Amino acid sequence: MGSLQALIQDLVIANRILAREDVVDAYGHVSVRNPDNPHRFLIARSLAPELVGPDDIVELDLDGEPVRDDGHKLYLERFIHAAIFAARPDVMAVVHAHAEDTLPFGIAEATKLRPVIHSGSFIGANVPVWDIADKFGDTNLLVTNMDQGRDLAKCLADNNVALMRGHGFASAGRSLIEVVRMSVYLPRNARALLHAKQLGGEIKYLRQGEIDARNRGYSPYSTETWRAWEYWANKAGCSHMLTKPDAHGHDHKHDHKK
Ligand SMILES: [Zn+2]
């Protein structure tokens, strides 16, 4: 199997995991940059993530336009991905979803969404909130063109996650595994914080030093990282599609710890 085919398989697995873990439902999407051409990325055609197979993957450019016009209906909000890939050369994979537990933090200004549990550390210390109305006034809240996508990417800046007011979130990672893991733990971190708020009193967020310590211990293809990917893929019914990292041609020299 070629490395691009393996990447397409991984993208299918990512779709299925995000569906199984309730991060996406009929809506929401995940994309990965083409490692052979950084000006292009792979994403499913307009389809619920749970139903995505290898034949549903299309290639788009950094304006969100299809590289080959094969008549597929595309996601309306593909511009989220195009704009983030364009603005952030370090980002290799993007998720956009509407996960319910993240929504209160895009609406209520009193409490910021920040890491409160160890697995939530990956979302980063700062999670900005993007409000489409600030620049675009009354819209249907969807990101339907590059202008809106670029404005969102600007708000994301060099953070890992941006919340989208009244809508959902966009997350950006250095690999598919990383962005999926971040997107799975983001709503769980949000849920823990919501429950803690109900108990009352002061909230103890993760300290910056703790977030840094967690990041230092992260390696994208370590046994521990792979263990979660394998677990989630199995749970999502697609363990048969797994390719071990070494079979991807991942060079361990390229493993880096942030
Ligand atoms: Zn959306």
XYZ file of N, CA and C and ligand atoms in Angstrom:
775
model
N 0.843 -1.203 0.000
C 0.000 0.000 0.000
C 0.878 1.253 0.000
N 0.585 2.183 -0.910
C 1.348 3.426 -0.959
C 1.066 4.279 0.259
N 1.923 5.262 0.476
C 1.742 6.069 1.692
C 0.488 6.937 1.608
N 0.120 7.390 0.383
C -1.100 8.198 0.258
C -2.337 7.327 0.522
N -2.306 6.097 0.051
C -3.419 5.173 0.321
C -3.547 4.921 1.824
N -2.395 4.761 2.474
C -2.415 4.538 3.928
C -2.987 5.760 4.644
N -2.654 6.945 4.134
C -3.159 8.177 4.738
C -4.677 8.287 4.552
N -5.153 7.881 3.368
C -6.598 7.896 3.102
C -7.311 6.936 4.059
N -6.712 5.771 4.268
C -7.276 4.814 5.231
C -7.342 5.430 6.625
N -6.265 6.121 7.007
C -6.236 6.773 8.324
C -7.313 7.851 8.425
N -7.536 8.554 7.326
C -8.562 9.606 7.326
C -9.957 8.988 7.480
N -10.161 7.840 6.866
C -11.432 7.130 7.032
C -11.592 6.708 8.499
N -10.522 6.159 9.064
C -10.561 5.754 10.478
C -10.873 6.962 11.359
N -10.233 8.096 11.064
C -10.465 9.321 11.853
C -11.937 9.719 11.790
N -12.545 9.633 10.610
C -13.971 9.941 10.463
C -14.814 9.043 11.350
N -14.515 7.738 11.289
C -15.312 6.763 12.050
C -15.132 6.941 13.557
N -13.890 7.235 13.984
C -13.643 7.432 15.420
C -14.420 8.644 15.923
N -14.338 9.738 15.191
C -15.008 10.966 15.642
C -16.516 10.762 15.722
N -17.055 9.933 14.823
C -18.487 9.621 14.871
C -18.798 8.756 16.084
N -17.993 7.724 16.275
C -18.235 6.783 17.372
C -18.106 7.450 18.739
N -17.209 8.421 18.828
C -16.978 9.110 20.107
C -17.883 10.331 20.275
N -18.868 10.462 19.396
C -19.861 11.546 19.506
C -19.285 12.951 19.369
N -18.159 13.055 18.703
C -17.607 14.393 18.448
C -18.336 15.013 17.254
N -18.625 14.187 16.256
C -19.407 14.617 15.094
C -20.692 13.792 15.043
N -21.667 14.281 14.318
C -22.875 13.466 14.075
C -23.089 13.427 12.559
N -24.224 13.906 12.080
C -24.394 13.972 10.630
C -23.463 15.043 10.048
N -23.101 15.994 10.909
C -22.270 17.119 10.484
C -20.918 17.075 11.180
N -20.015 17.887 10.701
C -18.655 17.886 11.229
C -17.758 17.133 10.254
N -16.471 17.486 10.225
C -15.547 16.848 9.286
C -14.110 16.907 9.769
N -13.292 16.048 9.161
C -11.868 15.986 9.489
C -11.090 15.952 8.176
N -9.937 16.601 8.168
C -9.125 16.657 6.953
C -7.661 16.436 7.294
N -6.872 16.097 6.262
C -5.427 15.928 6.453
C -4.706 16.535 5.247
N -3.609 17.231 5.520
C -2.832 17.831 4.441
C -2.155 16.739 3.622
N -2.069 16.941 2.320
C -1.352 15.998 1.465
C 0.151 16.179 1.700
N 0.831 15.155 2.255
C 2.253 15.330 2.577
C 3.113 15.511 1.321
N 2.601 15.085 0.167
C 3.363 15.224 -1.080
C 3.144 16.580 -1.738
N 2.078 17.276 -1.341
C 1.797 18.601 -1.883
C 1.103 19.430 -0.802
N 1.897 20.234 -0.074
C 1.347 20.948 1.078
C 0.267 21.969 0.728
N 0.057 22.219 -0.575
C -0.988 23.162 -0.986
C -2.329 22.466 -1.221
N -2.392 21.210 -0.850
C -3.635 20.464 -1.022
C -3.943 19.669 0.241
N -5.219 19.357 0.417
C -5.581 18.503 1.548
C -6.698 17.535 1.155
N -6.822 16.494 1.974
C -7.807 15.440 1.732
C -8.933 15.561 2.747
N -10.153 15.354 2.273
C -11.339 15.459 3.119
C -12.426 14.633 2.435
N -13.454 14.239 3.184
C -14.540 13.469 2.559
C -15.438 14.410 1.738
N -16.135 13.828 0.761
C -17.204 14.570 0.102
C -18.319 14.781 1.129
N -19.348 15.543 0.786
C -20.404 15.856 1.741
C -21.143 14.583 2.155
N -20.790 14.086 3.342
C -21.295 12.807 3.826
C -21.093 12.760 5.340
N -22.019 12.107 6.060
C -21.833 11.948 7.504
C -20.556 11.143 7.755
N -19.704 11.593 8.678
C -18.420 10.929 8.920
C -18.521 9.424 9.166
N -19.582 8.989 9.809
C -19.736 7.560 10.103
C -19.822 6.721 8.827
N -20.258 7.337 7.733
C -20.490 6.608 6.486
C -19.339 6.727 5.498
N -18.282 7.454 5.878
C -17.188 7.735 4.941
C -16.336 6.485 4.697
N -16.060 6.209 3.427
C -15.141 5.144 3.027
C -14.046 5.736 2.158
N -13.039 4.918 1.796
C -11.899 5.440 1.010
C -12.318 6.116 -0.300
N -13.379 5.633 -0.934
C -13.797 6.204 -2.218
C -14.472 7.576 -2.071
N -14.761 7.958 -0.838
C -15.437 9.241 -0.613
C -14.455 10.385 -0.368
N -13.166 10.072 -0.366
C -12.169 11.111 -0.070
C -11.851 11.912 -1.341
N -11.898 13.224 -1.211
C -11.570 14.114 -2.334
C -10.379 14.988 -1.935
N -9.756 15.586 -2.954
C -8.602 16.453 -2.702
C -8.969 17.886 -3.060
N -8.716 18.801 -2.118
C -9.045 20.210 -2.329
C -7.770 21.053 -2.247
N -7.837 22.252 -2.841
C -6.693 23.163 -2.715
C -6.928 24.127 -1.538
N -5.996 25.032 -1.324
C -6.081 25.882 -0.134
C -7.068 27.045 -0.305
N -7.820 27.046 -1.414
C -8.992 27.920 -1.546
C -10.277 27.125 -1.308
N -10.133 25.840 -0.990
C -11.306 24.998 -0.750
C -11.947 24.484 -2.030
N -11.211 24.603 -3.143
C -11.774 24.141 -4.423
C -11.214 22.768 -4.769
N -12.027 21.918 -5.414
C -11.557 20.565 -5.739
C -10.442 20.584 -6.783
N -9.452 19.726 -6.574
C -8.341 19.605 -7.522
C -8.842 18.948 -8.807
N -9.708 17.957 -8.673
C -10.348 17.316 -9.833
C -11.856 17.479 -9.673
N -12.504 17.948 -10.709
C -13.951 18.111 -10.591
C -14.641 16.813 -10.995
N -14.936 15.996 -9.975
C -15.601 14.724 -10.288
C -17.076 14.772 -9.894
N -17.593 15.993 -9.763
C -19.026 16.151 -9.559
C -19.527 15.876 -8.154
N -18.586 15.601 -7.222
C -19.017 15.331 -5.854
C -19.542 16.604 -5.194
N -20.598 16.449 -4.416
C -21.061 17.540 -3.567
C -20.075 17.648 -2.406
N -19.640 18.886 -2.113
C -18.614 19.074 -1.081
C -19.222 19.685 0.179
N -18.498 19.533 1.283
C -18.937 20.160 2.527
C -19.009 21.679 2.345
N -20.097 22.290 2.793
C -20.231 23.747 2.728
C -19.104 24.448 3.493
N -18.704 23.821 4.609
C -17.755 24.488 5.509
C -16.300 24.046 5.292
N -15.996 23.560 4.079
C -14.631 23.126 3.770
C -13.630 24.280 3.885
N -14.109 25.518 3.845
C -13.231 26.692 3.915
C -12.549 26.817 5.276
N -13.147 26.224 6.307
C -12.492 26.177 7.625
C -11.134 25.494 7.479
N -11.144 24.350 6.818
C -9.926 23.547 6.656
C -8.928 24.263 5.750
N -9.422 24.749 4.604
C -8.541 25.409 3.632
C -7.823 26.593 4.273
N -8.566 27.401 5.013
C -7.979 28.615 5.590
C -6.980 28.287 6.700
N -7.260 27.257 7.497
C -6.328 26.899 8.569
C -5.049 26.304 7.978
N -5.187 25.436 6.972
C -3.985 24.885 6.321
C -3.162 25.999 5.668
N -3.847 26.997 5.101
C -3.142 28.094 4.440
C -2.396 28.963 5.454
N -3.027 29.185 6.610
C -2.443 30.090 7.602
C -1.378 29.417 8.459
N -1.444 28.099 8.576
C -0.595 27.380 9.532
C 0.169 26.243 8.856
N 1.362 26.546 8.327
C 2.151 25.485 7.666
C 2.472 24.307 8.585
N 2.439 24.533 9.907
C 2.769 23.462 10.851
C 1.609 22.486 11.044
N 0.421 22.875 10.627
C -0.769 22.048 10.858
C -0.913 21.014 9.744
N -1.075 19.748 10.148
C -1.224 18.664 9.172
C -2.641 18.098 9.149
N -3.460 18.401 10.158
C -4.808 17.836 10.199
C -5.738 18.777 10.967
N -6.990 18.835 10.506
C -7.970 19.772 11.069
C -9.290 19.039 11.311
N -9.946 19.381 12.413
C -11.302 18.880 12.696
C -12.225 20.076 12.900
N -13.427 19.979 12.343
C -14.480 20.934 12.702
C -15.691 20.131 13.148
N -16.260 20.491 14.303
C -17.410 19.753 14.821
C -18.255 20.646 15.697
N -19.419 20.128 16.065
C -20.403 20.899 16.817
C -20.645 20.283 18.197
N -19.675 19.526 18.703
C -19.852 18.755 19.946
C -20.516 19.600 21.041
N -21.622 19.066 21.527
C -22.529 19.829 22.383
C -21.875 20.405 23.643
N -21.001 19.606 24.263
C -20.426 20.066 25.540
C -19.489 21.257 25.385
N -19.054 21.524 24.163
C -18.169 22.681 23.969
C -18.980 23.972 23.797
N -20.250 23.826 23.445
C -21.040 24.995 23.039
C -21.236 26.053 24.136
N -21.501 25.646 25.398
C -21.709 26.678 26.425
C -20.541 27.663 26.512
N -19.318 27.169 26.262
C -18.131 28.018 26.433
C -17.945 29.009 25.283
N -18.688 28.804 24.201
C -18.670 29.778 23.116
C -19.715 30.862 23.315
N -20.617 30.604 24.270
C -21.760 31.500 24.481
C -21.583 32.342 25.743
N -21.161 31.669 26.838
C -21.043 32.342 28.137
C -19.661 32.973 28.262
N -19.645 34.245 28.523
C -18.350 34.925 28.610
C -17.706 34.766 29.980
N -18.493 34.322 30.975
C -18.002 34.300 32.358
C -16.933 33.239 32.593
N -17.019 32.111 31.883
C -16.079 31.014 32.125
C -15.369 30.632 30.841
N -14.051 30.690 30.893
C -13.253 30.307 29.732
C -13.051 28.802 29.713
N -13.028 28.243 28.499
C -12.676 26.835 28.372
C -11.159 26.721 28.369
N -10.668 26.051 29.414
C -9.220 25.819 29.534
C -9.029 24.408 30.065
N -7.825 23.852 29.933
C -7.622 22.488 30.418
C -7.826 22.367 31.924
N -8.640 21.369 32.307
C -8.830 21.070 33.738
C -8.517 19.626 34.056
N -8.407 18.763 33.032
C -8.069 17.352 33.259
C -6.824 17.005 32.419
N -6.093 15.978 32.862
C -4.783 15.717 32.218
C -4.925 15.483 30.714
N -5.979 14.745 30.331
C -6.152 14.449 28.907
C -6.640 15.666 28.119
N -7.054 16.698 28.842
C -7.481 17.923 28.179
C -6.335 18.894 27.937
N -5.150 18.530 28.411
C -4.009 19.458 28.305
C -3.679 19.806 26.861
N -3.996 18.872 25.947
C -3.601 19.037 24.542
C -4.340 20.173 23.838
N -5.447 20.612 24.412
C -6.165 21.715 23.766
C -5.393 23.028 23.927
N -4.414 23.037 24.836
C -3.589 24.225 25.017
C -4.181 25.174 26.041
N -3.325 26.034 26.580
C -3.714 26.922 27.686
C -4.742 27.957 27.254
N -4.702 28.337 25.987
C -5.585 29.401 25.514
C -6.499 28.862 24.406
N -7.791 28.965 24.627
C -8.772 28.533 23.625
C -9.614 29.757 23.237
N -9.248 30.444 22.153
C -9.990 31.655 21.779
C -11.397 31.329 21.282
N -12.273 32.301 21.409
C -13.649 32.163 20.899
C -13.818 33.078 19.691
N -14.209 32.497 18.579
C -14.444 33.262 17.360
C -15.947 33.519 17.222
N -16.289 34.782 17.025
C -17.696 35.141 16.813
C -17.841 35.658 15.382
N -18.518 34.902 14.561
C -18.641 35.252 13.145
C -19.313 36.615 12.962
N -20.163 36.995 13.953
C -20.906 38.259 13.835
C -19.994 39.474 13.956
N -18.853 39.320 14.635
C -17.955 40.465 14.837
C -17.584 41.120 13.518
N -17.333 40.290 12.501
C -16.916 40.850 11.214
C -17.999 40.739 10.147
N -18.855 39.730 10.268
C -19.770 39.434 9.157
C -21.239 39.694 9.483
N -21.519 40.201 10.691
C -22.897 40.554 11.032
C -23.803 39.339 11.107
N -25.026 39.502 10.666
C -25.987 38.401 10.736
C -25.753 37.424 9.586
N -25.345 36.212 9.921
C -25.137 35.147 8.929
C -25.933 33.927 9.396
N -25.830 32.823 8.654
C -26.431 31.575 9.127
C -25.467 30.830 10.061
N -24.394 31.489 10.459
C -23.343 31.011 11.369
C -22.374 30.007 10.744
N -22.633 29.595 9.507
C -21.737 28.632 8.866
C -20.604 29.358 8.146
N -19.447 28.689 8.069
C -18.283 29.256 7.384
C -18.356 28.825 5.917
N -18.888 29.703 5.071
C -19.220 29.285 3.704
C -18.354 29.955 2.638
N -17.316 30.683 3.064
C -16.391 31.240 2.073
C -15.014 31.450 2.702
N -14.032 31.767 1.874
C -12.652 31.887 2.362
C -12.464 33.083 3.289
N -13.188 34.159 3.056
C -13.086 35.331 3.933
C -13.398 34.947 5.372
N -14.492 34.215 5.527
C -14.894 33.785 6.866
C -13.884 32.782 7.427
N -13.424 31.872 6.573
C -12.427 30.888 7.004
C -11.151 31.563 7.482
N -10.701 32.566 6.722
C -9.468 33.280 7.088
C -9.629 34.019 8.410
N -10.814 34.569 8.632
C -11.058 35.290 9.887
C -11.014 34.324 11.073
N -11.569 33.146 10.877
C -11.506 32.110 11.913
C -10.056 31.692 12.158
N -9.299 31.467 11.081
C -7.894 31.051 11.209
C -7.085 32.129 11.931
N -7.434 33.385 11.692
C -6.749 34.499 12.354
C -7.018 34.465 13.861
N -8.253 34.143 14.228
C -8.615 34.036 15.645
C -7.917 32.835 16.280
N -7.849 31.733 15.547
C -7.150 30.533 16.044
C -5.689 30.876 16.323
N -5.111 31.691 15.441
C -3.695 32.093 15.532
C -2.818 30.849 15.721
N -1.939 30.833 16.722
C -1.080 29.645 16.858
C -1.578 28.708 17.959
N -2.882 28.821 18.290
C -3.474 27.906 19.272
C -3.904 26.601 18.603
N -4.288 25.623 19.425
C -4.704 24.321 18.890
C -6.197 24.255 18.599
N -6.965 25.038 19.338
C -8.427 24.972 19.235
C -9.003 26.383 19.264
N -10.017 26.629 18.435
C -10.832 27.837 18.563
C -12.284 27.407 18.681
N -12.984 27.989 19.642
C -14.430 27.767 19.728
C -15.108 28.722 18.772
N -16.254 28.311 18.253
C -17.013 29.147 17.324
C -18.364 29.437 17.970
N -18.612 30.698 18.265
C -19.783 31.101 19.051
C -21.098 30.569 18.450
N -21.852 29.832 19.292
C -23.155 29.337 18.876
C -23.099 28.261 17.801
N -21.939 27.610 17.633
C -21.753 26.735 16.476
C -20.931 25.488 16.808
N -19.709 25.653 17.262
C -18.882 24.467 17.520
C -17.434 24.846 17.744
N -16.520 24.074 17.134
C -15.091 24.367 17.311
C -14.313 23.938 16.075
N -13.104 24.472 15.974
C -12.129 24.003 14.979
C -10.864 23.661 15.736
N -10.270 22.496 15.436
C -9.020 22.122 16.089
C -7.987 21.779 15.033
N -6.727 22.031 15.370
C -5.637 21.864 14.409
C -4.502 21.114 15.069
N -3.978 20.078 14.388
C -2.917 19.270 14.970
C -1.813 18.969 13.982
N -0.749 18.391 14.491
C 0.407 18.073 13.649
C 0.271 16.720 12.970
N -0.790 15.996 13.319
C -1.060 14.710 12.663
C -2.534 14.376 12.876
N -3.024 13.385 12.122
C -4.416 12.956 12.287
C -4.658 12.432 13.700
N -3.725 11.600 14.174
C -3.895 11.028 15.510
C -3.997 12.150 16.539
N -3.140 13.137 16.402
C -3.119 14.236 17.369
C -4.422 15.031 17.353
N -4.913 15.355 16.147
C -6.112 16.191 16.076
C -7.354 15.409 16.511
N -7.361 14.103 16.257
C -8.487 13.276 16.703
C -8.479 13.183 18.225
N -7.304 12.942 18.783
C -7.203 12.835 20.241
C -7.652 14.146 20.914
N -7.172 15.253 20.359
C -7.545 16.566 20.898
C -9.057 16.778 20.833
N -9.637 16.363 19.718
C -11.068 16.609 19.491
C -11.943 15.674 20.312
N -11.407 14.504 20.673
C -12.150 13.585 21.535
C -12.119 14.093 22.979
N -10.957 14.591 23.414
C -10.844 15.020 24.810
C -11.351 16.432 25.064
N -11.484 17.221 24.017
C -11.997 18.592 24.180
C -13.396 18.611 24.816
N -14.377 17.865 24.284
C -15.699 17.875 24.927
C -15.679 17.257 26.326
N -14.777 16.284 26.550
C -14.706 15.666 27.885
C -14.152 16.656 28.901
N -13.144 17.406 28.482
C -12.601 18.457 29.348
C -13.689 19.498 29.642
N -14.454 19.833 28.607
C -15.537 20.820 28.773
C -16.575 20.302 29.766
N -16.878 19.010 29.655
C -17.883 18.389 30.530
C -17.404 18.398 31.983
N -16.138 18.052 32.198
C -15.590 18.055 33.553
C -15.664 19.459 34.151
N -15.368 20.450 33.345
C -15.408 21.837 33.818
C -16.841 22.265 34.132
N -17.781 21.869 33.275
C -19.195 22.196 33.528
C -19.676 21.580 34.838
N -19.308 20.313 35.060
C -19.717 19.637 36.299
C -19.067 20.306 37.513
N -17.796 20.667 37.379
C -17.088 21.310 38.494
C -17.743 22.646 38.849
N -18.171 23.364 37.816
C -18.839 24.648 38.058
C -20.121 24.449 38.866
N -20.807 23.328 38.601
C -22.049 23.040 39.328
C -21.775 22.775 40.806
N -20.595 22.185 41.087
C -20.251 21.919 42.481
C -19.939 23.215 43.225
N -19.545 24.219 42.481
C -19.312 25.527 43.079
C -17.886 25.726 43.558
N -17.604 26.928 44.008
C -16.258 27.245 44.472
C -15.322 27.561 43.326
N -14.083 27.755 43.689
C -13.095 28.148 42.690
C -12.659 26.954 41.841
N -12.433 27.191 40.572
C -11.989 26.129 39.664
C -10.465 26.073 39.646
N -9.925 24.865 39.777
C -8.482 24.685 39.626
C -8.199 24.216 38.211
N -7.698 25.115 37.399
C -7.306 24.756 36.036
C -5.935 24.086 36.070
N -5.579 23.361 35.004
C -4.206 22.862 34.908
C -3.271 24.060 34.891
N -2.132 23.909 35.545
C -1.138 24.986 35.555
C -0.344 24.940 34.258
N 0.207 26.086 33.872
C 0.995 26.145 32.648
C 2.128 25.115 32.653
N 2.773 24.973 33.813
C 3.864 24.013 33.936
C 3.382 22.582 33.723
N 2.152 22.298 34.143
C 1.590 20.958 33.945
C 1.281 20.711 32.469
N 0.730 21.736 31.814
C 0.444 21.628 30.379
C 1.755 21.404 29.613
N 2.778 22.157 29.983
C 4.089 22.013 29.330
C 4.666 20.616 29.570
N 4.519 20.119 30.789
C 5.057 18.794 31.114
C 4.359 17.713 30.295
N 3.047 17.854 30.104
C 2.288 16.900 29.296
C 2.768 16.940 27.840
N 2.961 18.133 27.314
C 3.407 18.273 25.923
C 4.802 17.703 25.713
N 5.661 17.903 26.707
C 7.031 17.382 26.584
C 7.031 15.869 26.481
N 6.055 15.239 27.125
C 6.013 13.780 27.143
C 5.286 13.187 25.942
N 4.862 14.056 25.003
C 4.073 13.554 23.879
C 4.940 13.269 22.668
N 4.741 12.092 22.081
C 5.406 11.755 20.827
C 4.334 11.178 19.907
N 4.229 11.670 18.658
C 3.080 11.310 17.821
C 2.960 9.819 17.508
N 4.065 9.091 17.499
C 3.962 7.671 17.148
C 4.462 6.770 18.269
N 4.369 7.267 19.492
C 4.783 6.445 20.616
C 3.775 5.325 20.836
N 4.178 4.326 21.610
C 3.297 3.208 21.950
C 2.020 3.710 22.615
N 2.156 4.708 23.483
C 0.998 5.217 24.222
C 0.018 5.930 23.295
N 0.553 6.689 22.332
C -0.303 7.390 21.378
C -1.019 6.385 20.487
N -0.266 5.410 20.006
C -0.831 4.380 19.144
C -1.915 3.576 19.858
N -1.724 3.347 21.152
C -2.667 2.548 21.926
C -4.073 3.147 21.869
N -4.174 4.470 21.990
C -5.482 5.127 21.947
C -6.090 5.018 20.543
N -5.261 5.233 19.533
C -5.728 5.171 18.134
C -6.282 3.769 17.824
N -5.521 2.759 18.262
C -5.917 1.366 18.032
C -7.219 1.046 18.781
N -7.322 1.521 20.008
C -8.515 1.304 20.827
C -9.741 1.943 20.175
N -9.590 3.222 19.785
C -10.728 3.931 19.206
C -11.130 3.321 17.858
N -10.128 2.940 17.066
C -10.429 2.352 15.749
C -11.181 1.038 15.926
N -10.758 0.241 16.890
C -11.403 -1.027 17.173
C -12.848 -0.818 17.621
N -13.027 0.159 18.503
C -14.351 0.488 19.018
C -15.260 0.995 17.891
N -14.666 1.669 16.918
C -15.431 2.221 15.797
C -15.623 1.195 14.676
N -15.139 -0.040 14.915
C -15.362 -1.116 13.950
C -14.456 -1.058 12.735
N -13.336 -0.380 12.822
C -12.455 -0.345 11.642
C -11.016 -0.714 11.973
N -10.839 -1.648 12.918
C -9.471 -2.072 13.251
C -8.790 -2.746 12.055
N -9.608 -3.319 11.141
C -9.026 -3.988 9.961
C -8.354 -2.986 9.018
N -8.647 -1.683 9.208
C -8.057 -0.677 8.323
C -6.765 -0.091 8.878
N -6.404 -0.503 10.106
C -5.225 0.089 10.749
C -3.944 -0.272 10.011
N -3.071 0.716 9.874
C -1.724 0.471 9.366
C -0.765 0.888 10.469
N 0.099 -0.018 10.853
C 1.077 0.321 11.892
C 1.939 1.486 11.401
N 2.333 2.368 12.308
C 3.079 3.560 11.906
C 4.268 3.265 11.008
N 4.999 2.190 11.284
C 6.188 1.900 10.488
C 5.841 1.589 9.037
N 4.679 1.011 8.828
C 4.251 0.681 7.469
C 3.922 1.944 6.663
N 3.726 3.056 7.353
C 3.469 4.334 6.668
C 4.755 4.941 6.136
N 5.883 4.365 6.539
C 7.138 4.982 6.192
C 7.460 6.144 7.114
N 6.763 6.211 8.249
C 7.092 7.274 9.202
C 8.509 7.059 9.696
N 9.282 8.058 9.536
C 10.665 7.986 9.955
C 10.740 8.482 11.399
N 11.268 7.634 12.262
C 11.271 8.026 13.680
C 12.166 9.220 13.956
N 13.051 9.504 13.008
C 13.861 10.713 13.162
C 12.969 11.950 13.156
N 11.809 11.797 12.487
C 10.904 12.945 12.370
C 10.004 13.096 13.591
N 10.048 12.112 14.459
C 9.283 12.260 15.703
C 9.841 13.444 16.459
N 8.948 14.285 16.885
C 9.456 15.410 17.645
C 8.571 15.623 18.855
N 9.211 16.088 19.874
C 8.452 16.392 21.086
C 8.392 17.906 21.210
N 7.201 18.370 21.403
C 7.022 19.830 21.449
C 7.602 20.371 22.740
Zn -20.165 23.735 11.399
